[in-house]
Short mmCIF file of C-alpha atoms in Angstrom, two decimals:
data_model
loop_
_atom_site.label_atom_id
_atom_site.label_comp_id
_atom_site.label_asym_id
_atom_site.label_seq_id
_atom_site.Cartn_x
_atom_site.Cartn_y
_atom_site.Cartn_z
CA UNK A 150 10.10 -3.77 28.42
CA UNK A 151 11.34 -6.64 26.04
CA UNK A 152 10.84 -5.60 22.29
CA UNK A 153 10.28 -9.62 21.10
CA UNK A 154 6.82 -9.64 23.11
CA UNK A 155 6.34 -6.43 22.46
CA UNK A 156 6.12 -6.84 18.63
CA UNK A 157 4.72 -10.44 18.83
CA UNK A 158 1.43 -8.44 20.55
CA UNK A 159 1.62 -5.87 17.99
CA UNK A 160 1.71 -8.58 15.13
CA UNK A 161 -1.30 -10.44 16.51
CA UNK A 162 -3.54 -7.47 16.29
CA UNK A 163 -1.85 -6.61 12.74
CA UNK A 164 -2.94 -10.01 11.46
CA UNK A 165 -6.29 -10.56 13.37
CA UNK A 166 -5.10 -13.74 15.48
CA UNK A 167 -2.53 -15.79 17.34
CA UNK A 168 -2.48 -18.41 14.15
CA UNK A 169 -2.05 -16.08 11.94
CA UNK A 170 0.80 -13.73 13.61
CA UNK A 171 1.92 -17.11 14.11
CA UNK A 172 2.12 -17.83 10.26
CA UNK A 173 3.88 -14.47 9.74
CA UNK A 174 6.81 -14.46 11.79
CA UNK A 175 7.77 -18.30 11.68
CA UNK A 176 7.00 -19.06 14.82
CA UNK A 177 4.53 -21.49 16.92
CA UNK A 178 1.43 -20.31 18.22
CA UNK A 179 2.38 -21.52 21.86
CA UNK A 180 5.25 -19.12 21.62
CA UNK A 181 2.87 -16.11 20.32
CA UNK A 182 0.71 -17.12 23.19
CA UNK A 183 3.67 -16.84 25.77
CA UNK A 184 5.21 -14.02 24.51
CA UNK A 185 1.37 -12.08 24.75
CA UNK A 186 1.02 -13.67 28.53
CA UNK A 187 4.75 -12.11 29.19
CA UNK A 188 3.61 -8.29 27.97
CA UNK A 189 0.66 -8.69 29.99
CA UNK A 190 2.12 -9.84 33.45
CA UNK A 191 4.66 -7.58 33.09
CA UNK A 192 2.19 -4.59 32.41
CA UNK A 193 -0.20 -5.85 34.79
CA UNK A 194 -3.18 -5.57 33.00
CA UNK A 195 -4.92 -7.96 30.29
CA UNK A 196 -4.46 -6.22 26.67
CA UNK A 197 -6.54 -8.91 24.82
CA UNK A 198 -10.15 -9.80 25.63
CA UNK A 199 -10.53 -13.97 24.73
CA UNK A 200 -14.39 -14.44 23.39
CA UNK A 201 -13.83 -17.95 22.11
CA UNK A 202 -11.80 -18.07 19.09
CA UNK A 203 -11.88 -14.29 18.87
CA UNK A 204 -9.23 -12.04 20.71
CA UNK A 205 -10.79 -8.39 21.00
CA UNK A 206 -8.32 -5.70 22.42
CA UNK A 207 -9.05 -4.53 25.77
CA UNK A 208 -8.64 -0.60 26.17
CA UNK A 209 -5.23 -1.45 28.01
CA UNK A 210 -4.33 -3.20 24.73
CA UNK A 211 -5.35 -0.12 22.48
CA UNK A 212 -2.64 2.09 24.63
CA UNK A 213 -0.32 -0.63 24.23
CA UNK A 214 -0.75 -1.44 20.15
CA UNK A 215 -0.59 2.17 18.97
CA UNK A 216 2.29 3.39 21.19
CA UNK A 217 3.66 -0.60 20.62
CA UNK A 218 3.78 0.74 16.61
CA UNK A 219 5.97 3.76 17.49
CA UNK A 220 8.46 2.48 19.56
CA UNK A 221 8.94 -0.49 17.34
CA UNK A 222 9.56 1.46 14.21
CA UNK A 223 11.29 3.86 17.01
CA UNK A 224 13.86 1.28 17.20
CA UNK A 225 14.15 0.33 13.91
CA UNK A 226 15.09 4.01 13.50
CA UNK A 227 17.71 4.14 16.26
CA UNK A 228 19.48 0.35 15.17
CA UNK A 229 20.27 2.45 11.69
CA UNK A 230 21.21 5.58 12.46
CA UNK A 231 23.75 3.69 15.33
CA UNK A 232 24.69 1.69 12.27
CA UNK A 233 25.76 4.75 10.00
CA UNK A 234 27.26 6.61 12.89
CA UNK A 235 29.69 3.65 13.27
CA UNK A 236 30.64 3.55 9.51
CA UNK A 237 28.60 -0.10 9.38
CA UNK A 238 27.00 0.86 6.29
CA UNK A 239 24.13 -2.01 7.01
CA UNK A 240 23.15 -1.04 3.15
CA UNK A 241 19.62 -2.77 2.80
CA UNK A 242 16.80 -0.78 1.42
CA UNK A 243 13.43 -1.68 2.43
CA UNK A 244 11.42 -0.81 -0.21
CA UNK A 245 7.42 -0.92 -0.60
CA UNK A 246 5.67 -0.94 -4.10
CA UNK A 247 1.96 -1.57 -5.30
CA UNK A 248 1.27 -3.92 -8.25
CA UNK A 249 -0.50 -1.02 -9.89
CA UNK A 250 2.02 0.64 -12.31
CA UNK A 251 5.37 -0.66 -10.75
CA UNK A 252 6.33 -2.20 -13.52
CA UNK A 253 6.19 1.00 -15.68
CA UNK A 254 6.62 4.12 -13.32
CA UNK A 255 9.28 2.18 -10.64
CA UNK A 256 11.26 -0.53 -12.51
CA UNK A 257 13.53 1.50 -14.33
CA UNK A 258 14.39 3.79 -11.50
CA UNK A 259 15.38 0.10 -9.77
CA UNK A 260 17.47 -0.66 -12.47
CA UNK A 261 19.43 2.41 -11.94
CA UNK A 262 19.55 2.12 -8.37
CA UNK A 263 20.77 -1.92 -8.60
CA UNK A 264 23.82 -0.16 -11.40
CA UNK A 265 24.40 2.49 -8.32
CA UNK A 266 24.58 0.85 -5.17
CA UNK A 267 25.18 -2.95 -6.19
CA UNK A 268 26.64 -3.54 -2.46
CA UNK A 269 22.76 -2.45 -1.28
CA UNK A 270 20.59 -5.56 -0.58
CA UNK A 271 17.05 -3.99 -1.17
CA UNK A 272 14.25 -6.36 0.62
CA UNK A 273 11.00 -5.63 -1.69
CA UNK A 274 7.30 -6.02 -0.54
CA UNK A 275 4.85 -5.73 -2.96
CA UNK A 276 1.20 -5.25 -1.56
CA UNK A 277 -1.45 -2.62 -2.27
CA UNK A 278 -1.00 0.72 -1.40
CA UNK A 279 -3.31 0.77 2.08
CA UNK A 280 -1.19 -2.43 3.19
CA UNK A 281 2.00 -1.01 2.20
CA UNK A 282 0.91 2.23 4.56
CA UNK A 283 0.49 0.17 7.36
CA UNK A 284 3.50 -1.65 6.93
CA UNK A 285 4.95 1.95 6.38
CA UNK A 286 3.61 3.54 9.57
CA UNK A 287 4.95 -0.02 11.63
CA UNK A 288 8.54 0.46 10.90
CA UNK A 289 8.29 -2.55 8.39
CA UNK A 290 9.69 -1.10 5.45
CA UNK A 291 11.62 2.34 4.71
CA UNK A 292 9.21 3.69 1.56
CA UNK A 293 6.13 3.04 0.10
CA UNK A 294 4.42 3.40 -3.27
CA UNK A 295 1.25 5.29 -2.13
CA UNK A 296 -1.76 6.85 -3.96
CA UNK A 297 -2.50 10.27 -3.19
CA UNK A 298 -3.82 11.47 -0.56
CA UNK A 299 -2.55 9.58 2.16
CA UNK A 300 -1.76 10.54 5.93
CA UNK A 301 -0.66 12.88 7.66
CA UNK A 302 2.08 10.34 9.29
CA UNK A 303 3.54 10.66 6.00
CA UNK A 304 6.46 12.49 4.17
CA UNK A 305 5.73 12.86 -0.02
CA UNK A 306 6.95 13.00 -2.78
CA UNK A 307 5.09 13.20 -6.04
CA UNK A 308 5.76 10.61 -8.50
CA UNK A 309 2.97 10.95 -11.30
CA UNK A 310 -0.72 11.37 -11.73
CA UNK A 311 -2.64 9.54 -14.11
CA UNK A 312 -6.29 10.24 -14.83
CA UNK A 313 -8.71 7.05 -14.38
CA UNK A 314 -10.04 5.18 -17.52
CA UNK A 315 -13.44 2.96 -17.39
CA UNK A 316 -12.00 -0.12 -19.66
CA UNK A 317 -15.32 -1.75 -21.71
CA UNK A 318 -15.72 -4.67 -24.33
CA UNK A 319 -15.65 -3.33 -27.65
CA UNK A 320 -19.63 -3.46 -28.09
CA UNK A 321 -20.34 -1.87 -24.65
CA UNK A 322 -23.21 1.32 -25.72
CA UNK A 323 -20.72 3.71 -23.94
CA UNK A 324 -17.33 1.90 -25.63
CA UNK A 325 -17.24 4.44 -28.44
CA UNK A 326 -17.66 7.53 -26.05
CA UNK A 327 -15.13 10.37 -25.50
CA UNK A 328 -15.79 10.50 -21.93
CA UNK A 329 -18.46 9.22 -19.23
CA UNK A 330 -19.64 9.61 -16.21
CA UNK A 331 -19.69 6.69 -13.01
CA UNK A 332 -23.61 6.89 -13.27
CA UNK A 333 -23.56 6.09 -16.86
CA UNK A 334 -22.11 2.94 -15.83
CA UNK A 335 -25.07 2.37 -13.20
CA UNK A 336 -26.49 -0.73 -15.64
CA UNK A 337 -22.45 -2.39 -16.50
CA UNK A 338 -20.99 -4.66 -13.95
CA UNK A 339 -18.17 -3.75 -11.97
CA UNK A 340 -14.77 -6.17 -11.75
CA UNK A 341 -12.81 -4.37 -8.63
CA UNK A 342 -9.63 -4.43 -7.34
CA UNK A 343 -9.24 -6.60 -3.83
CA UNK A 344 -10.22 -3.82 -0.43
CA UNK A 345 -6.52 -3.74 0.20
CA UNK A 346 -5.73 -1.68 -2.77
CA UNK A 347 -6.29 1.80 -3.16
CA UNK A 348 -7.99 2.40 -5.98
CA UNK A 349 -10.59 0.06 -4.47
CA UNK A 350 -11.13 2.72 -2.27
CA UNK A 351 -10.66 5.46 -4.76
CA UNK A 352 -13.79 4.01 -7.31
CA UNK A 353 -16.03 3.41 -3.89
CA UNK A 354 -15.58 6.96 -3.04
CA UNK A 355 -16.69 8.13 -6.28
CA UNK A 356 -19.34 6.13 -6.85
CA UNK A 357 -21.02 7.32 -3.17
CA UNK A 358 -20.65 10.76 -4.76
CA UNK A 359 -22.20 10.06 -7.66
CA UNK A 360 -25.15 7.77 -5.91
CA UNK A 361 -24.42 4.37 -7.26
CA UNK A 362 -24.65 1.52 -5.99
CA UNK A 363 -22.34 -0.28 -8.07
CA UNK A 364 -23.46 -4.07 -9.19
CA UNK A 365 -19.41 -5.97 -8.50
CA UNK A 366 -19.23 -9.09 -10.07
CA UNK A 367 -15.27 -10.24 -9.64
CA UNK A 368 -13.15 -9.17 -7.04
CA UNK A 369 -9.32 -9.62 -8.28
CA UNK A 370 -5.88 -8.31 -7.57
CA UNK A 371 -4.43 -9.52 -10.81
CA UNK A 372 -4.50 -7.05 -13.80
CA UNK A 373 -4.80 -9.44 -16.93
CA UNK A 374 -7.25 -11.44 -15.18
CA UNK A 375 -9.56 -8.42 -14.60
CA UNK A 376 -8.73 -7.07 -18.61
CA UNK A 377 -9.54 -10.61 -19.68
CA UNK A 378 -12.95 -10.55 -17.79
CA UNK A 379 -13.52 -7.36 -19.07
CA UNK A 380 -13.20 -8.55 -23.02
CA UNK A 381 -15.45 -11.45 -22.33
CA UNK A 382 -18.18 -9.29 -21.62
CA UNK A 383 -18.53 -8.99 -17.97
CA UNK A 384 -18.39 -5.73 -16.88
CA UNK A 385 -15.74 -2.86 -16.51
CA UNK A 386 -13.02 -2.28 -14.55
CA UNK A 387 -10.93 0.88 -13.85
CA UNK A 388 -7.00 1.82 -14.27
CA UNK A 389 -4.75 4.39 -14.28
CA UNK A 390 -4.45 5.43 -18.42
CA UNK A 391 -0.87 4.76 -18.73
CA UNK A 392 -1.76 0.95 -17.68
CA UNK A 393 -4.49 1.26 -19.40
CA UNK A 394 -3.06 2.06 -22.82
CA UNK A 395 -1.18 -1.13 -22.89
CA UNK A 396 -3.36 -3.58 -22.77
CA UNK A 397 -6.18 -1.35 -25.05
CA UNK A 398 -6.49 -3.29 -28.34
CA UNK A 399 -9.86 -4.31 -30.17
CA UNK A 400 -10.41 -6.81 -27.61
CA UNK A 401 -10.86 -3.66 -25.22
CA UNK A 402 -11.70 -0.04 -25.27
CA UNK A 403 -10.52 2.86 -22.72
CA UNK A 404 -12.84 5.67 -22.06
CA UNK A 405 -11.50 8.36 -19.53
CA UNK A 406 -14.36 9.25 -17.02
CA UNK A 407 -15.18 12.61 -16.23
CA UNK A 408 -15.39 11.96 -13.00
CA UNK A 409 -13.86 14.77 -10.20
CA UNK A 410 -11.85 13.09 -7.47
CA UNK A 411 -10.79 10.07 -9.08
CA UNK A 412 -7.46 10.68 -10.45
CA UNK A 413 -4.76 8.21 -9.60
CA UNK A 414 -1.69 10.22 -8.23
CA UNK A 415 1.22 8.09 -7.18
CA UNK A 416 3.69 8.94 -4.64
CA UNK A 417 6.61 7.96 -2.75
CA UNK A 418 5.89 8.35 0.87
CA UNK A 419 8.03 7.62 4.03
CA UNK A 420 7.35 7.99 7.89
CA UNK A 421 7.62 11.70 9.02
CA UNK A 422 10.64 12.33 11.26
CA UNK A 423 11.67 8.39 10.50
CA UNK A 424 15.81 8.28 10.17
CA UNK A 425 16.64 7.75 6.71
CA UNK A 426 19.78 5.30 6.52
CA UNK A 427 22.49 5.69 4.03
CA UNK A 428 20.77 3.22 1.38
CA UNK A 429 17.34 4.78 1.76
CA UNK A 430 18.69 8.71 1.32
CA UNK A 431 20.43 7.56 -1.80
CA UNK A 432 16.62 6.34 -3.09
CA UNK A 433 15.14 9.17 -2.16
CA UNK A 434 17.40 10.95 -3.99
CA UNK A 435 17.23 8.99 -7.36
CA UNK A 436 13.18 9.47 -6.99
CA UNK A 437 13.29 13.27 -6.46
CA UNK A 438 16.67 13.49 -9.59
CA UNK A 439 14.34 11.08 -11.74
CA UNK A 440 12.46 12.52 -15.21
CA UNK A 441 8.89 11.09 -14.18
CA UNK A 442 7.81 12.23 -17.57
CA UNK A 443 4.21 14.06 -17.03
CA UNK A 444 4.59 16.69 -13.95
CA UNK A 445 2.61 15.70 -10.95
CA UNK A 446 0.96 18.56 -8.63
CA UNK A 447 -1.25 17.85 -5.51
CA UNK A 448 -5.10 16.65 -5.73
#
């Protein structure tokens, strides 16, 4: 079996369409098409179900996609560790990070590693954290910035946790509170973070606990947008305190919620068993040697 098809298939189902695979790995979508018919003839069976602009995956293709995942990331594994047995020293770092708190809990420690390794050409995605894990779990990229808890796929290490402030205009009833509750919040608005993110996920979850329905009102993936919207009266939004402390200012107030279950505790994660090159040991490293400031423990 050809790997080129092979991850061509696995990139259509990734990006729900031939167009759209298309998009993502720079090529035509007569050549996604032919590279799809070429997996299929030469596994005899159709993996894709056509229903007129929709492509639904046959239970052939199911087989195919999730063992297509391992032996992709398989061989991503196997190029590498050939690479360091024969001195190559490929030295790229594929590196994963979520806008949420980057800048603050993983920028120096990239600093330090840039000062280290300046021969290492680190390739950086940034995408929320449930994107990055998929990305992760394909072979894509070598670590991940994830929010706790995550999969059992996964290898951690703790990073920091952060308890979750409700951020309010300044005359909001609750703004002057020590501490509230989700349901308090039952008549305010909600301005949430895009699905892909996971502390979309992470305020959803709590609010089914806590039987609310919330009321969203903007959808964004862009933190100063969402504070702005917030000071203007809108509604509220939720981060992580240490983000949340520097953009409070009379324009905004923080108020931790009292919440169980929504803390935000950030980790680095990698693939369990995955090879670890050269350039991604000497990360791994720097994160576990690294004074995170707070200790983090396990949800």
């Amino acid at each position: 079996m050809e790997f080129r098809p092979l991850r061509m298939f696995v990139e259509v189902v990734r990006q729900g369409g031939f167009s759209q695979a298309a998009r993502e790995v720079n090529a035509t979508q007569s050549t996604i098409s032919k590279a799809v018919k070429q997996l299929e003839d030469e596994i005899g069976v159709p993996l894709l179900d056509r229903i007129g602009h929709r492509s639904v995956l046959t239970t052939a293709g199911e087989i195919v996609y999730r063992r297509g995942v391992r032996l992709l990331a398989d061989r991503d594994d196997l190029l590498a560790e050939l690479d360091d047995l024969r001195g190559l020293g490929r030295g790229v770092l594929r590196l994963g990070l979520p806008p949420i708190g980057s800048s603050t809990l993983f920028a120096p420690l990239f600093a330090t590693y840039r000062q280290r390794y300046p021969g290492v050409e680190v390739q950086l995605t940034e995408h929320g954290s449930d994107r990055l894990e998929e990305s992760l779990r394909a072979g894509e990229i070598d670590f991940a910035g994830a929010l706790l808890p995550t999969s059992e796929d996964f290898e951690v290490q703790l990073v920091r946790r952060e308890p979750l402030v409700a951020l309010l205009p300044p005359g909001h009833p609750l703004a002057r509170r020590r501490r509230i509750a989700l349901a308090e919040l039952r008549e305010t608005p909600f301005i949430m973070f895009e699905s892909g993110f996971a502390l979309h996920r992470v305020i959803l979850d709590a609010c089914r606990r806590a039987e609310l329905e919330p009321k969203v009102v903007a959808v964004s993936s862009q933190i100063d947008f969402m504070v702005k919207l917030v000071a203007a009266g809108m509604g509220t939004t939720f981060l992580p305190r240490m983000i949340a402390q520097q953009r409070a200012g009379k324009a905004v107030r923080c108020v931790p919620l009292s919440e169980p279950g929504t803390d935000w505790v950030m980790a680095m994660v990698w693939r369990r068993g995955a090879y670890l090159s050269a350039a991604a040991q000497a990360w791994l490293d720097l994160v576990r040697g690294y004074d995170w400031g707070e200790p983090a423990e396990l949800p």
